[in-house]
């Protein structure tokens, strides 16, 4: 890559990172308490999950329907409050991928895209699981 191209690429990345930093974790969505499996739709764009700030209750079983509406492949990786990977699935362009998760204990479950730099650009979120 030429120096000029590298500079242009970096400028693009910096602007993108600033935009994402401003956006932050904003769109909160609460899953209503109760029994049975809950369905939650998540939209994936570049470089964002919507919603990215979800509240749920311990013991919830949630079927995530993750719709990649962006023009590039992404990934959804979810870690439990101890940092263990619960799920890691690739999200092909234009496909809806279903992921069933059990939120066994209260705490913060972080999720992100594991493609290089994507989480740094804001492609991440959190499920806050409270006591039932
Ligand atoms: Cu991604």
mmCIF file of C-alpha atoms and ligand atoms in Angstrom:
data_model
loop_
_atom_site.group_PDB
_atom_site.id
_atom_site.type_symbol
_atom_site.label_atom_id
_atom_site.label_comp_id
_atom_site.label_asym_id
_atom_site.label_seq_id
_atom_site.Cartn_x
_atom_site.Cartn_y
_atom_site.Cartn_z
ATOM 1 C CA UNK A 1 0.000 0.000 0.000
ATOM 2 C CA UNK A 2 1.281 3.491 -0.803
ATOM 3 C CA UNK A 3 1.838 6.014 1.995
ATOM 4 C CA UNK A 4 -0.983 8.140 0.668
ATOM 5 C CA UNK A 5 -3.409 5.249 0.781
ATOM 6 C CA UNK A 6 -2.304 4.339 4.305
ATOM 7 C CA UNK A 7 -2.835 7.942 5.447
ATOM 8 C CA UNK A 8 -6.285 8.072 3.879
ATOM 9 C CA UNK A 9 -7.207 4.754 5.489
ATOM 10 C CA UNK A 10 -6.048 5.964 8.897
ATOM 11 C CA UNK A 11 -8.021 9.201 8.580
ATOM 12 C CA UNK A 12 -11.086 7.117 7.792
ATOM 13 C CA UNK A 13 -10.482 4.896 10.810
ATOM 14 C CA UNK A 14 -10.006 7.849 13.186
ATOM 15 C CA UNK A 15 -13.244 9.521 12.040
ATOM 16 C CA UNK A 16 -15.089 6.251 12.370
ATOM 17 C CA UNK A 17 -13.688 5.636 15.864
ATOM 18 C CA UNK A 18 -14.724 9.142 16.978
ATOM 19 C CA UNK A 19 -18.234 8.669 15.648
ATOM 20 C CA UNK A 20 -18.566 5.369 17.449
ATOM 21 C CA UNK A 21 -17.159 6.780 20.694
ATOM 22 C CA UNK A 22 -19.845 9.485 20.586
ATOM 23 C CA UNK A 23 -22.553 6.936 19.916
ATOM 24 C CA UNK A 24 -21.617 4.740 22.895
ATOM 25 C CA UNK A 25 -24.031 2.371 24.568
ATOM 26 C CA UNK A 26 -27.264 4.220 24.030
ATOM 27 C CA UNK A 27 -30.076 2.125 22.770
ATOM 28 C CA UNK A 28 -31.245 0.347 25.836
ATOM 29 C CA UNK A 29 -33.755 -2.417 25.487
ATOM 30 C CA UNK A 30 -35.281 -4.268 28.375
ATOM 31 C CA UNK A 31 -36.499 -7.823 28.085
ATOM 32 C CA UNK A 32 -39.678 -8.161 30.086
ATOM 33 C CA UNK A 33 -39.470 -10.557 33.011
ATOM 34 C CA UNK A 34 -41.396 -13.805 32.869
ATOM 35 C CA UNK A 35 -41.048 -17.417 31.919
ATOM 36 C CA UNK A 36 -40.428 -18.976 28.573
ATOM 37 C CA UNK A 37 -38.100 -18.208 25.764
ATOM 38 C CA UNK A 38 -37.856 -14.605 24.644
ATOM 39 C CA UNK A 39 -37.079 -13.531 21.121
ATOM 40 C CA UNK A 40 -34.833 -10.568 20.566
ATOM 41 C CA UNK A 41 -33.933 -9.087 17.203
ATOM 42 C CA UNK A 42 -30.535 -7.505 16.798
ATOM 43 C CA UNK A 43 -29.562 -5.590 13.696
ATOM 44 C CA UNK A 44 -25.945 -5.598 12.624
ATOM 45 C CA UNK A 45 -24.573 -2.751 10.577
ATOM 46 C CA UNK A 46 -21.012 -1.520 10.135
ATOM 47 C CA UNK A 47 -19.868 -1.197 12.914
ATOM 48 C CA UNK A 48 -22.748 -1.481 15.288
ATOM 49 C CA UNK A 49 -25.209 -3.797 16.989
ATOM 50 C CA UNK A 50 -28.718 -2.406 17.537
ATOM 51 C CA UNK A 51 -29.749 -2.573 20.290
ATOM 52 C CA UNK A 52 -26.418 -2.778 22.080
ATOM 53 C CA UNK A 53 -27.507 -2.282 25.666
ATOM 54 C CA UNK A 54 -29.918 -4.963 26.795
ATOM 55 C CA UNK A 55 -31.396 -5.707 30.200
ATOM 56 C CA UNK A 56 -32.552 -9.172 31.143
ATOM 57 C CA UNK A 57 -33.095 -11.400 34.182
ATOM 58 C CA UNK A 58 -31.119 -14.335 35.465
ATOM 59 C CA UNK A 59 -32.375 -17.622 34.103
ATOM 60 C CA UNK A 60 -33.728 -16.025 30.939
ATOM 61 C CA UNK A 61 -33.481 -18.037 27.757
ATOM 62 C CA UNK A 62 -33.268 -15.712 24.798
ATOM 63 C CA UNK A 63 -33.398 -16.507 21.126
ATOM 64 C CA UNK A 64 -31.371 -13.850 19.360
ATOM 65 C CA UNK A 65 -32.174 -13.240 15.715
ATOM 66 C CA UNK A 66 -29.172 -11.371 14.432
ATOM 67 C CA UNK A 67 -29.745 -9.708 11.084
ATOM 68 C CA UNK A 68 -26.628 -8.601 9.238
ATOM 69 C CA UNK A 69 -27.869 -5.738 7.067
ATOM 70 C CA UNK A 70 -24.369 -4.448 6.371
ATOM 71 C CA UNK A 71 -22.302 -5.072 3.272
ATOM 72 C CA UNK A 72 -19.640 -7.124 5.030
ATOM 73 C CA UNK A 73 -19.333 -10.213 7.182
ATOM 74 C CA UNK A 74 -19.376 -9.845 10.944
ATOM 75 C CA UNK A 75 -19.347 -12.010 14.038
ATOM 76 C CA UNK A 76 -21.223 -12.236 17.323
ATOM 77 C CA UNK A 77 -19.245 -13.368 20.351
ATOM 78 C CA UNK A 78 -20.830 -13.398 23.809
ATOM 79 C CA UNK A 79 -18.956 -13.775 27.085
ATOM 80 C CA UNK A 80 -20.423 -14.598 30.470
ATOM 81 C CA UNK A 81 -19.701 -12.432 33.560
ATOM 82 C CA UNK A 82 -16.487 -14.427 34.177
ATOM 83 C CA UNK A 83 -15.278 -13.768 30.647
ATOM 84 C CA UNK A 84 -15.856 -17.261 29.235
ATOM 85 C CA UNK A 85 -17.044 -17.388 25.630
ATOM 86 C CA UNK A 86 -20.653 -18.632 25.575
ATOM 87 C CA UNK A 87 -21.234 -18.220 21.846
ATOM 88 C CA UNK A 88 -19.244 -17.192 18.820
ATOM 89 C CA UNK A 89 -20.948 -17.246 15.442
ATOM 90 C CA UNK A 90 -20.181 -15.635 12.123
ATOM 91 C CA UNK A 91 -22.810 -13.385 10.571
ATOM 92 C CA UNK A 92 -22.844 -13.639 6.774
ATOM 93 C CA UNK A 93 -24.009 -10.656 4.722
ATOM 94 C CA UNK A 94 -27.779 -10.461 4.341
ATOM 95 C CA UNK A 95 -28.497 -13.442 6.593
ATOM 96 C CA UNK A 96 -30.369 -13.755 9.879
ATOM 97 C CA UNK A 97 -28.484 -16.009 12.272
ATOM 98 C CA UNK A 98 -30.323 -17.468 15.253
ATOM 99 C CA UNK A 99 -28.483 -17.897 18.532
ATOM 100 C CA UNK A 100 -30.090 -19.328 21.659
ATOM 101 C CA UNK A 101 -28.505 -18.171 24.904
ATOM 102 C CA UNK A 102 -29.155 -18.979 28.535
ATOM 103 C CA UNK A 103 -28.391 -16.189 30.963
ATOM 104 C CA UNK A 104 -27.729 -18.412 33.927
ATOM 105 C CA UNK A 105 -26.462 -15.904 36.447
ATOM 106 C CA UNK A 106 -26.693 -12.218 37.055
ATOM 107 C CA UNK A 107 -23.934 -9.924 35.880
ATOM 108 C CA UNK A 108 -22.665 -8.319 32.733
ATOM 109 C CA UNK A 109 -22.495 -10.327 29.540
ATOM 110 C CA UNK A 110 -20.411 -8.503 26.967
ATOM 111 C CA UNK A 111 -20.790 -9.163 23.267
ATOM 112 C CA UNK A 112 -18.738 -7.978 20.321
ATOM 113 C CA UNK A 113 -17.657 -8.694 16.781
ATOM 114 C CA UNK A 114 -14.333 -10.558 16.724
ATOM 115 C CA UNK A 115 -13.279 -9.320 13.261
ATOM 116 C CA UNK A 116 -10.079 -7.245 13.444
ATOM 117 C CA UNK A 117 -10.714 -3.732 14.814
ATOM 118 C CA UNK A 118 -14.528 -3.998 14.621
ATOM 119 C CA UNK A 119 -15.104 -3.894 18.390
ATOM 120 C CA UNK A 120 -12.698 -0.944 18.641
ATOM 121 C CA UNK A 121 -14.977 0.903 16.210
ATOM 122 C CA UNK A 122 -17.942 0.303 18.468
ATOM 123 C CA UNK A 123 -19.154 -3.087 17.368
ATOM 124 C CA UNK A 124 -19.919 -4.273 20.858
ATOM 125 C CA UNK A 125 -22.621 -4.268 23.455
ATOM 126 C CA UNK A 126 -23.718 -5.623 26.785
ATOM 127 C CA UNK A 127 -26.521 -7.637 28.305
ATOM 128 C CA UNK A 128 -27.020 -6.655 31.906
ATOM 129 C CA UNK A 129 -28.612 -9.525 33.733
ATOM 130 C CA UNK A 130 -30.317 -8.684 36.998
ATOM 131 C CA UNK A 131 -31.774 -10.748 39.796
ATOM 132 C CA UNK A 132 -35.167 -12.156 39.090
HETATM 133 CU CU1 LIG B 1 -17.876 -6.811 12.589
#
